[in-house]
Amino acid sequence: MTAHPQEDHYKYKKVISIGVVSELTGLSQRQIRYYEERKLVFPDRSKGIRKYSFADVEQLMKIANQREEGVSTWEIRQEMTKELRERMLKGQMNAHFRRRS
């Protein structure tokens, strides 16, 4: 994950229970666990309890919208992988040019 502005740090803290995530997203807890199994969302686990961030909630809402449009979980995962690769490459390029300055 790339660095985020200080005012957004709360967005990435994993403090929200699956029950609250379910209420916020309208997804069932079973659907949320399924998306985790499909590696579309990555909650923290502590003593068997899943904890999500606001960024995870946003990701789940995006996934739900894509699924409603008929996009498969495989296609969603492919797009996520592509976006991650692009962010990593951009970060590597930025780091390379910062060192040259």
CSV table of C-alpha atoms in Angstrom, one decimal:
chain,number,residue,atom,x,y,z
A,1,MET,CA,0.0,0.0,0.0
A,2,THR,CA,1.3,3.4,-0.8
A,3,ALA,CA,1.6,6.2,1.7
A,4,HIS,CA,-1.5,8.1,2.4
A,5,PRO,CA,-2.1,11.7,3.6
A,6,GLN,CA,-2.2,12.0,7.4
A,7,GLU,CA,-5.8,13.0,7.4
A,8,ASP,CA,-6.7,9.7,5.7
A,9,HIS,CA,-4.8,7.4,8.1
A,10,TYR,CA,-8.1,6.5,9.9
A,11,LYS,CA,-9.4,5.1,6.6
A,12,TYR,CA,-6.9,2.2,6.7
A,13,LYS,CA,-7.2,1.2,10.4
A,14,LYS,CA,-8.7,-2.2,10.7
A,15,VAL,CA,-11.2,-1.7,13.5
A,16,ILE,CA,-14.6,-2.5,12.1
A,17,SER,CA,-16.3,-5.8,12.8
A,18,ILE,CA,-17.9,-7.9,10.0
A,19,GLY,CA,-21.4,-7.2,11.5
A,20,VAL,CA,-20.9,-3.5,11.1
A,21,VAL,CA,-19.4,-3.9,7.6
A,22,SER,CA,-22.5,-6.0,6.7
A,23,GLU,CA,-24.8,-3.1,7.9
A,24,LEU,CA,-22.8,-0.5,6.1
A,25,THR,CA,-22.5,-2.3,2.8
A,26,GLY,CA,-25.8,-4.2,2.7
A,27,LEU,CA,-23.8,-7.4,2.0
A,28,SER,CA,-24.4,-10.5,4.1
A,29,GLN,CA,-21.6,-11.7,6.4
A,30,ARG,CA,-21.5,-14.8,4.1
A,31,GLN,CA,-20.9,-12.6,1.0
A,32,ILE,CA,-18.2,-10.7,2.8
A,33,ARG,CA,-16.4,-13.9,3.8
A,34,TYR,CA,-16.8,-15.2,0.2
A,35,TYR,CA,-15.1,-12.1,-1.1
A,36,GLU,CA,-12.3,-12.7,1.4
A,37,GLU,CA,-12.0,-16.3,0.2
A,38,ARG,CA,-11.8,-14.9,-3.4
A,39,LYS,CA,-8.9,-12.6,-2.3
A,40,LEU,CA,-10.9,-9.4,-3.0
A,41,VAL,CA,-10.7,-8.0,0.5
A,42,PHE,CA,-8.1,-8.6,3.3
A,43,PRO,CA,-9.3,-8.1,6.8
A,44,ASP,CA,-7.0,-8.4,9.8
A,45,ARG,CA,-7.7,-11.3,12.2
A,46,SER,CA,-7.3,-11.2,15.9
A,47,LYS,CA,-8.4,-14.2,18.0
A,48,GLY,CA,-10.5,-15.4,15.0
A,49,ILE,CA,-12.3,-12.0,14.7
A,50,ARG,CA,-12.2,-10.2,11.4
A,51,LYS,CA,-11.5,-6.5,11.4
A,52,TYR,CA,-12.0,-4.2,8.4
A,53,SER,CA,-11.1,-0.7,7.6
A,54,PHE,CA,-13.2,2.1,5.9
A,55,ALA,CA,-11.1,1.4,2.8
A,56,ASP,CA,-12.2,-2.2,2.9
A,57,VAL,CA,-15.9,-1.1,3.2
A,58,GLU,CA,-15.4,1.1,0.1
A,59,GLN,CA,-13.8,-1.8,-1.7
A,60,LEU,CA,-16.7,-4.1,-0.8
A,61,MET,CA,-19.2,-1.6,-2.0
A,62,LYS,CA,-17.3,-1.3,-5.3
A,63,ILE,CA,-17.2,-5.1,-5.6
A,64,ALA,CA,-21.0,-5.3,-4.9
A,65,ASN,CA,-21.6,-2.8,-7.6
A,66,GLN,CA,-19.4,-4.7,-10.1
A,67,ARG,CA,-21.1,-8.0,-9.3
A,68,GLU,CA,-24.5,-6.4,-9.9
A,69,GLU,CA,-23.2,-5.4,-13.3
A,70,GLY,CA,-22.4,-9.0,-14.0
A,71,VAL,CA,-18.6,-8.8,-13.5
A,72,SER,CA,-17.1,-12.1,-12.2
A,73,THR,CA,-15.0,-12.2,-9.0
A,74,TRP,CA,-12.2,-13.5,-11.3
A,75,GLU,CA,-12.4,-10.4,-13.4
A,76,ILE,CA,-12.5,-8.1,-10.4
A,77,ARG,CA,-9.4,-9.8,-9.0
A,78,GLN,CA,-7.6,-9.4,-12.3
A,79,GLU,CA,-8.4,-5.7,-12.3
A,80,MET,CA,-7.2,-5.3,-8.7
A,81,THR,CA,-4.0,-7.1,-9.6
A,82,LYS,CA,-3.4,-4.8,-12.6
A,83,GLU,CA,-4.1,-1.7,-10.5
A,84,LEU,CA,-1.7,-2.9,-7.8
A,85,ARG,CA,1.0,-3.6,-10.3
A,86,GLU,CA,0.6,-0.1,-11.9
A,87,ARG,CA,0.8,1.6,-8.4
A,88,MET,CA,3.9,-0.4,-7.5
A,89,LEU,CA,5.6,0.4,-10.9
A,90,LYS,CA,4.7,4.1,-10.4
A,91,GLY,CA,6.1,4.1,-6.9
A,92,GLN,CA,9.3,2.4,-8.1
A,93,MET,CA,9.7,5.0,-10.9
A,94,ASN,CA,9.1,7.9,-8.5
A,95,ALA,CA,11.7,6.5,-6.1
A,96,HIS,CA,14.2,6.1,-8.9
A,97,PHE,CA,13.8,9.6,-10.1
A,98,ARG,CA,13.9,11.1,-6.6
A,99,ARG,CA,17.3,9.4,-6.1
A,100,ARG,CA,18.6,10.9,-9.3
A,101,SER,CA,17.7,14.5,-8.3
